[in-house]
Short mmCIF file of C-alpha atoms and ligand atoms in Angstrom, two decimals:
data_model
loop_
_atom_site.label_atom_id
_atom_site.label_comp_id
_atom_site.label_asym_id
_atom_site.label_seq_id
_atom_site.Cartn_x
_atom_site.Cartn_y
_atom_site.Cartn_z
CA MET A 241 -147.53 13.84 -10.16
CA ALA A 242 -146.58 17.40 -9.74
CA ARG A 243 -145.27 18.13 -6.61
CA VAL A 244 -144.37 21.65 -5.46
CA TYR A 245 -141.69 22.93 -3.04
CA ASN A 246 -143.35 24.20 0.30
CA PHE A 247 -141.75 26.69 1.95
CA SER A 248 -145.13 26.81 4.36
CA ALA A 249 -144.06 27.55 8.25
CA GLY A 250 -147.37 24.96 9.53
CA PRO A 251 -149.09 22.82 8.49
CA ALA A 252 -145.52 22.16 5.95
CA VAL A 253 -143.54 19.90 3.84
CA LEU A 254 -143.76 15.92 4.84
CA PRO A 255 -141.12 13.72 3.28
CA GLU A 256 -142.45 12.11 0.02
CA GLU A 257 -141.45 8.90 1.51
CA VAL A 258 -143.57 8.95 4.38
CA LEU A 259 -146.49 9.46 2.62
CA LYS A 260 -145.38 7.35 -0.38
CA GLU A 261 -145.78 4.86 2.70
CA ALA A 262 -149.05 6.08 4.25
CA ALA A 263 -150.71 6.08 1.12
CA GLU A 264 -149.82 2.69 0.57
CA GLU A 265 -150.66 1.44 3.64
CA MET A 266 -154.38 3.47 3.18
CA MET A 267 -156.30 0.36 1.92
CA ASP A 268 -155.34 -2.04 3.96
CA TYR A 269 -152.80 -1.06 6.56
CA ARG A 270 -150.27 -4.49 6.80
CA GLY A 271 -152.78 -7.08 6.69
CA CYS A 272 -155.45 -5.83 8.62
CA GLY A 273 -157.90 -5.29 5.58
CA MET A 274 -158.40 -1.69 7.24
CA SER A 275 -156.74 1.86 7.02
CA VAL A 276 -155.28 2.97 10.19
CA MET A 277 -157.49 5.44 10.33
CA GLU A 278 -159.98 3.05 10.64
CA MET A 279 -158.60 0.65 13.45
CA SER A 280 -159.77 0.62 17.44
CA HIS A 281 -157.05 2.04 18.84
CA ARG A 282 -157.44 -0.46 21.92
CA SER A 283 -155.90 -3.05 19.15
CA LYS A 284 -153.34 -4.58 19.74
CA THR A 285 -152.14 -3.30 15.82
CA TYR A 286 -152.23 0.03 17.16
CA GLN A 287 -150.71 -0.30 20.72
CA THR A 288 -147.57 -1.51 18.75
CA ILE A 289 -147.93 1.86 16.55
CA ILE A 290 -147.58 3.99 19.46
CA ASP A 291 -145.71 2.09 21.16
CA GLU A 292 -142.90 1.96 18.43
CA ALA A 293 -143.72 5.65 18.34
CA GLU A 294 -142.20 6.18 21.41
CA ALA A 295 -139.57 4.20 21.41
CA ASP A 296 -137.84 5.54 17.89
CA LEU A 297 -139.09 9.67 19.10
CA ARG A 298 -136.92 8.77 23.08
CA ASP A 299 -134.13 6.80 20.66
CA LEU A 300 -134.00 9.90 18.09
CA ILE A 301 -133.52 12.39 20.66
CA GLY A 302 -131.98 9.72 23.39
CA ILE A 303 -134.79 10.50 26.01
CA PRO A 304 -133.78 9.54 30.35
CA ASP A 305 -136.34 6.86 31.54
CA ASN A 306 -137.85 9.89 34.50
CA TYR A 307 -139.00 11.56 31.39
CA LYS A 308 -142.36 11.12 29.87
CA VAL A 309 -143.50 11.18 26.67
CA LEU A 310 -147.45 12.40 26.02
CA PHE A 311 -148.88 12.34 22.74
CA LEU A 312 -151.67 15.26 23.47
CA GLN A 313 -154.78 16.77 21.40
CA GLY A 314 -155.29 20.73 21.28
CA GLY A 315 -152.26 22.37 19.75
CA ALA A 316 -149.09 24.26 21.30
CA SER A 317 -152.21 26.75 22.37
CA GLN A 318 -153.48 24.02 24.97
CA GLN A 319 -150.73 23.69 26.10
CA PHE A 320 -150.12 27.40 27.04
CA ALA A 321 -152.63 26.80 29.60
CA MET A 322 -152.24 23.51 30.31
CA ILE A 323 -148.59 24.47 31.83
CA PRO A 324 -149.60 26.66 34.51
CA MET A 325 -152.46 24.68 35.14
CA ASN A 326 -149.93 21.40 36.19
CA LEU A 327 -147.01 23.27 37.28
CA MET A 328 -147.97 26.98 38.94
CA LYS A 329 -147.97 25.29 42.61
CA ASN A 330 -146.95 28.94 43.95
CA LYS A 331 -148.50 30.84 40.95
CA VAL A 332 -145.41 31.97 40.20
CA ALA A 333 -143.65 32.07 36.28
CA ASP A 334 -141.30 33.33 34.66
CA TYR A 335 -141.47 34.23 30.62
CA ILE A 336 -139.64 35.64 28.16
CA VAL A 337 -141.21 36.80 25.43
CA THR A 338 -139.37 36.31 22.02
CA GLY A 339 -142.55 36.62 19.67
CA GLN A 340 -146.17 36.27 19.29
CA TRP A 341 -146.29 32.64 20.55
CA ALA A 342 -144.30 33.10 23.74
CA LYS A 343 -146.67 36.71 24.01
CA LYS A 344 -149.73 34.15 24.21
CA ALA A 345 -148.21 31.40 26.55
CA TRP A 346 -147.16 34.66 28.71
CA GLN A 347 -150.66 36.54 28.81
CA GLU A 348 -152.26 32.84 29.15
CA ALA A 349 -150.66 32.16 32.51
CA GLY A 350 -151.47 35.07 33.40
CA LYS A 351 -154.93 33.95 33.92
CA TYR A 352 -154.21 31.48 36.64
CA GLY A 353 -151.55 33.51 38.69
CA LYS A 354 -148.65 35.72 38.34
CA ALA A 355 -146.78 35.75 34.91
CA ASN A 356 -143.59 37.64 35.47
CA LYS A 357 -141.99 38.54 31.59
CA ILE A 358 -138.75 38.95 32.61
CA ALA A 359 -137.51 39.88 29.17
CA SER A 360 -139.07 40.79 25.66
CA SER A 361 -137.37 41.66 21.43
CA GLU A 362 -140.86 43.57 21.46
CA ASP A 363 -138.73 46.37 21.23
CA LYS A 364 -137.52 45.15 18.07
CA THR A 365 -140.34 43.65 16.78
CA PHE A 366 -139.16 40.28 18.23
CA SER A 367 -136.11 40.27 15.53
CA TYR A 368 -133.56 38.94 18.50
CA ILE A 369 -132.87 36.79 21.24
CA PRO A 370 -132.29 38.78 24.98
CA ASP A 371 -129.43 38.11 27.02
CA CYS A 372 -130.47 35.84 29.12
CA SER A 373 -127.33 34.43 31.52
CA ASP A 374 -128.42 36.96 34.28
CA LEU A 375 -132.15 37.55 34.28
CA PRO A 376 -134.53 38.79 37.54
CA ILE A 377 -135.78 34.86 37.74
CA SER A 378 -138.20 34.70 40.82
CA GLU A 379 -137.09 33.53 43.09
CA ASP A 380 -140.37 31.61 43.97
CA ALA A 381 -140.73 31.20 40.40
CA ASP A 382 -141.99 27.12 39.00
CA TYR A 383 -141.20 27.28 36.06
CA VAL A 384 -139.24 29.66 33.25
CA TYR A 385 -140.76 29.26 29.95
CA ILE A 386 -139.22 30.45 26.81
CA CYS A 387 -140.34 29.74 22.36
CA GLU A 388 -136.74 28.03 21.38
CA ASN A 389 -137.65 28.58 17.77
CA ASN A 390 -139.83 32.10 16.72
CA THR A 391 -142.06 30.29 13.82
CA ILE A 392 -142.96 34.27 12.93
CA TYR A 393 -140.08 35.94 13.30
CA GLY A 394 -136.88 33.49 12.58
CA THR A 395 -134.65 33.31 15.97
CA LYS A 396 -133.93 30.94 17.72
CA PHE A 397 -132.28 30.69 21.27
CA LYS A 398 -128.80 29.16 20.57
CA THR A 399 -128.27 29.33 24.07
CA LEU A 400 -130.47 28.28 26.68
CA PRO A 401 -131.52 30.90 28.94
CA ASN A 402 -129.94 30.59 32.70
CA THR A 403 -132.59 29.52 34.88
CA LYS A 404 -130.88 29.29 38.22
CA GLY A 405 -131.95 26.16 38.51
CA LYS A 406 -135.62 26.67 37.68
CA THR A 407 -137.68 24.14 35.48
CA LEU A 408 -137.31 25.01 31.83
CA VAL A 409 -140.03 24.59 29.97
CA ALA A 410 -140.01 25.48 26.59
CA ASP A 411 -142.02 25.50 23.14
CA VAL A 412 -139.89 23.87 20.22
CA SER A 413 -142.92 23.78 18.05
CA SER A 414 -141.17 25.48 15.08
CA CYS A 415 -137.71 23.13 15.77
CA PHE A 416 -138.70 20.35 17.35
CA LEU A 417 -136.09 17.08 16.09
CA SER A 418 -134.09 19.68 13.80
CA GLU A 419 -131.20 19.21 15.64
CA PRO A 420 -129.29 16.99 18.93
CA VAL A 421 -130.76 18.00 22.10
CA ASP A 422 -129.93 17.90 25.47
CA ILE A 423 -133.41 16.71 26.97
CA THR A 424 -132.18 16.29 30.63
CA LYS A 425 -131.69 20.75 30.54
CA TYR A 426 -135.76 20.96 30.42
CA GLY A 427 -138.59 20.10 32.50
CA ILE A 428 -141.20 20.13 29.74
CA MET A 429 -140.51 20.19 25.84
CA TYR A 430 -143.17 19.90 23.77
CA GLY A 431 -144.96 20.88 20.29
CA GLY A 432 -146.95 20.37 18.20
CA VAL A 433 -146.22 18.90 15.57
CA GLN A 434 -147.39 20.22 12.03
CA LYS A 435 -144.56 22.50 12.04
CA ASN A 436 -141.80 19.68 11.75
CA ILE A 437 -142.78 16.34 12.21
CA GLY A 438 -146.41 14.99 10.76
CA PRO A 439 -149.50 16.13 10.59
CA ALA A 440 -151.94 18.50 12.63
CA GLY A 441 -153.95 17.54 15.51
CA VAL A 442 -150.54 15.82 18.11
CA VAL A 443 -148.61 17.98 20.15
CA ILE A 444 -146.07 16.11 21.21
CA ALA A 445 -144.64 16.54 25.55
CA ILE A 446 -141.69 14.89 26.90
CA ILE A 447 -142.03 15.91 30.27
CA ARG A 448 -140.24 15.23 33.82
CA GLU A 449 -141.61 12.37 35.70
CA ASP A 450 -141.57 14.97 39.23
CA LEU A 451 -143.68 17.61 36.93
CA ILE A 452 -146.88 15.06 36.84
CA THR A 453 -148.32 15.39 39.97
CA GLU A 454 -151.76 14.98 41.47
CA ASP A 455 -151.21 18.72 43.16
CA VAL A 456 -152.75 20.62 39.70
CA LEU A 457 -154.78 24.23 40.45
CA PRO A 458 -157.91 23.29 41.49
CA GLY A 459 -160.79 22.83 38.40
CA THR A 460 -158.77 21.86 35.73
CA PRO A 461 -160.49 18.77 33.96
CA THR A 462 -159.56 15.66 33.54
CA MET A 463 -158.01 16.34 29.81
CA LEU A 464 -155.63 18.69 30.94
CA GLN A 465 -154.06 17.15 33.89
CA TYR A 466 -150.77 15.70 32.79
CA LYS A 467 -151.20 13.17 34.70
CA THR A 468 -154.35 11.24 33.61
CA HIS A 469 -152.50 11.55 29.95
CA ALA A 470 -149.31 9.59 31.87
CA ASP A 471 -151.16 6.87 33.26
CA ALA A 472 -153.20 5.73 30.24
CA GLY A 473 -150.12 5.90 28.24
CA SER A 474 -151.45 8.61 25.49
CA LEU A 475 -154.35 6.25 25.81
CA TYR A 476 -156.61 7.69 28.28
CA ASN A 477 -159.22 8.79 26.07
CA THR A 478 -159.32 8.33 21.79
CA PRO A 479 -155.25 9.75 20.39
CA PRO A 480 -155.34 11.20 17.99
CA ALA A 481 -154.42 7.64 16.21
CA TYR A 482 -153.41 7.94 12.72
CA GLY A 483 -151.40 11.41 13.26
CA ILE A 484 -149.11 9.98 15.96
CA TYR A 485 -149.01 6.97 12.72
CA ILE A 486 -147.61 9.05 10.62
CA CYS A 487 -145.11 11.11 13.30
CA GLY A 488 -143.65 7.44 14.04
CA LYS A 489 -143.12 7.08 10.06
CA VAL A 490 -141.13 10.25 10.84
CA PHE A 491 -139.33 9.03 13.55
CA LYS A 492 -137.80 6.59 11.50
CA TRP A 493 -137.63 8.29 8.61
CA LEU A 494 -134.99 10.25 10.48
CA LYS A 495 -133.74 7.46 12.47
CA LYS A 496 -133.10 6.00 8.65
CA MET A 497 -131.37 9.81 7.42
CA GLY A 498 -128.91 9.48 10.55
CA GLY A 499 -130.42 11.04 13.33
CA LEU A 500 -130.74 14.00 14.52
CA SER A 501 -126.76 15.35 14.12
CA ALA A 502 -127.35 14.12 10.32
CA ILE A 503 -130.28 16.37 10.14
CA LYS A 504 -128.64 19.15 11.69
CA GLU A 505 -126.24 18.45 9.51
CA LEU A 506 -128.14 19.53 6.06
CA ASN A 507 -130.34 21.90 7.93
CA GLU A 508 -127.63 23.69 8.22
CA LYS A 509 -126.87 23.81 4.26
CA LYS A 510 -129.58 24.33 3.50
CA ALA A 511 -129.41 26.85 5.73
CA ALA A 512 -126.65 28.68 4.80
CA ILE A 513 -127.54 28.24 1.07
CA LEU A 514 -130.11 30.92 1.66
CA TYR A 515 -128.12 32.88 4.07
CA ASP A 516 -125.34 33.60 2.08
CA PHE A 517 -127.57 34.52 -0.65
CA LEU A 518 -129.52 37.38 1.27
CA ASP A 519 -126.50 38.38 3.13
CA GLN A 520 -124.58 39.43 -0.52
CA SER A 521 -127.66 40.67 -2.42
CA SER A 522 -128.84 44.06 -3.21
CA LEU A 523 -132.73 43.35 -3.40
CA PHE A 524 -133.39 41.11 -0.83
CA LYS A 525 -132.76 41.49 2.96
CA GLY A 526 -132.85 38.79 6.34
CA THR A 527 -134.65 40.91 9.29
CA VAL A 528 -133.29 39.16 12.18
CA ARG A 529 -129.89 39.33 14.06
CA LYS A 530 -127.74 37.01 12.32
CA GLU A 531 -126.84 35.31 15.43
CA ASP A 532 -130.42 34.78 16.14
CA ARG A 533 -131.20 33.00 12.92
CA SER A 534 -133.16 30.24 13.17
CA LEU A 535 -131.83 27.34 10.87
CA MET A 536 -136.30 26.55 10.17
CA ASN A 537 -137.33 30.16 9.33
CA VAL A 538 -135.95 32.66 7.32
CA PRO A 539 -137.98 35.44 6.85
CA PHE A 540 -136.73 38.30 4.63
CA ILE A 541 -138.11 41.32 2.34
CA THR A 542 -136.94 43.26 -0.71
CA GLY A 543 -137.59 46.72 1.52
CA SER A 544 -141.42 47.16 -1.07
CA GLU A 545 -144.38 45.91 -0.33
CA GLU A 546 -145.93 45.93 -3.69
CA LEU A 547 -142.88 44.08 -4.87
CA ASP A 548 -142.97 41.95 -1.77
CA ALA A 549 -145.98 40.82 -3.30
CA LYS A 550 -144.39 40.38 -7.38
CA PHE A 551 -141.99 37.63 -5.30
CA VAL A 552 -144.41 35.75 -3.62
CA LYS A 553 -146.59 35.40 -7.00
CA GLU A 554 -144.25 34.37 -9.21
CA ALA A 555 -142.87 32.50 -6.93
CA LYS A 556 -146.04 30.42 -6.45
CA GLU A 557 -145.99 30.19 -10.34
CA ALA A 558 -143.29 28.96 -10.61
CA GLY A 559 -143.85 26.08 -7.15
CA LEU A 560 -142.26 27.85 -5.09
CA GLU A 561 -145.35 27.45 -2.59
CA SER A 562 -146.37 29.84 0.56
CA LEU A 563 -142.93 32.22 0.51
CA LYS A 564 -145.81 35.04 2.44
CA GLY A 565 -144.79 36.30 5.30
CA HIS A 566 -147.02 36.06 8.33
CA ARG A 567 -150.17 38.99 8.17
CA SER A 568 -148.74 40.28 11.45
CA VAL A 569 -145.36 40.84 9.60
CA GLY A 570 -145.34 40.93 6.20
CA GLY A 571 -142.50 40.97 3.91
CA MET A 572 -141.28 36.77 3.31
CA ARG A 573 -140.49 33.43 4.98
CA ALA A 574 -139.05 31.06 3.49
CA SER A 575 -139.96 27.76 6.34
CA ILE A 576 -137.23 24.86 5.09
CA TYR A 577 -138.02 21.97 7.62
CA ASN A 578 -136.26 19.01 7.67
CA ALA A 579 -138.77 17.59 5.18
CA MET A 580 -137.46 20.17 2.64
CA PRO A 581 -134.69 19.28 0.36
CA VAL A 582 -131.88 21.02 -0.62
CA GLU A 583 -132.84 21.25 -3.53
CA GLY A 584 -135.42 22.68 -3.06
CA VAL A 585 -133.85 25.65 -1.19
CA GLU A 586 -131.91 25.86 -4.53
CA LYS A 587 -134.20 26.41 -7.03
CA LEU A 588 -135.45 28.98 -4.35
CA VAL A 589 -132.53 30.92 -4.39
CA GLU A 590 -131.93 30.19 -8.15
CA PHE A 591 -135.67 32.31 -8.09
CA MET A 592 -134.72 35.38 -6.62
CA LYS A 593 -131.58 35.74 -7.61
CA LYS A 594 -133.43 36.20 -11.23
CA PHE A 595 -136.43 37.88 -9.66
CA GLU A 596 -132.64 40.50 -8.27
CA ALA A 597 -132.05 40.73 -11.78
CA GLU A 598 -135.44 41.47 -13.43
CA ASN A 599 -136.62 43.69 -10.88
CA ALA A 600 -133.20 46.06 -9.48
C1 PLP B 902 -147.32 27.67 15.26
C2 PLP B 902 -147.00 27.50 16.84
C3 PLP B 902 -148.03 27.08 17.52
C4 PLP B 902 -149.32 27.29 17.82
O1 PLP B 902 -149.83 25.48 17.29
P1 PLP B 902 -151.00 25.58 17.30
O2 PLP B 902 -150.96 23.88 17.03
O3 PLP B 902 -151.40 25.64 16.24
O4 PLP B 902 -152.07 26.10 18.81
C5 PLP B 902 -147.15 27.44 18.58
N1 PLP B 902 -145.87 27.28 18.82
C6 PLP B 902 -145.28 27.59 18.80
C7 PLP B 902 -143.49 27.79 18.07
C8 PLP B 902 -145.44 27.74 16.66
O5 PLP B 902 -145.26 27.62 15.88
#
């Protein structure tokens, strides 16, 4: 078996242990004589799988009882509509636009009400997080929206914006479970799991109960109401059953690793290996303002498109996959999610050193 080091931004690397366990259970899940893929989502066995997944996630983050955990579909992108449809009672929301995903969410919200862009870092190709300590928060804003970790640009909010008492909604797709969080600071925290948790097809939304109401925008489809899924324990219709099962395994893996504080330490260690190298390299340069650097997505360039392409090609030949930057920004990007071993980052830096020496 030849596994590469996979630096893809998403779908992305998963813990090898989890994949092996899933493989072992593929044909016969614990004596059921069938795969989890083939199992009724109304069966007792599946109920245990989804209940355990939720319990382990609650345990990892420390989610209090007044928050619901929902397993949804439609990708993170569907939340761009679902959030305003469910939350825009005054039809006003404030958006902090720090990248393509936040921008898409802001544009989508504009279909349902007044979506104010109250801060942006687009002036410098989203290479920093704007100062959010004293923003012009709208008096009647239903919520303030951020994308906490900007997957494409490699920036991360190190402190949450001052929302002046308004509900904070955060897309955490690419930093989900990468470090401890205080969920009580959020009204909604959500993310597609295919970056840091599991296979594509599952979105996890953690929502404060008072935000889950029947008072949604007129015409909101049943499937796009949080209440539909909250009332049914995420089993209103067939959920992405296999994906949730894998997420559950990743939660158990994280608990075994020591939980979110331990994984944060490991993530900091990995990121430091790469950033320390970038900071002293004569060829490669990081593209993000230092204080805003993400622990998960690390974009870098050589300054020459030709060399960038050569690097990506030769890295692939060396077993270092998917280092090409997002099509909108070019250059390179190494996504070093929870499941990327330290060794993978060390191998990458080793390769970068060699490439630098050969192409100086
Ligand atoms: C990948 C990503 C998305 C889009 O996710 P889909 O599940 O493809 O809709 C949204 N936000 C962030 C931060 C992402 O990284």
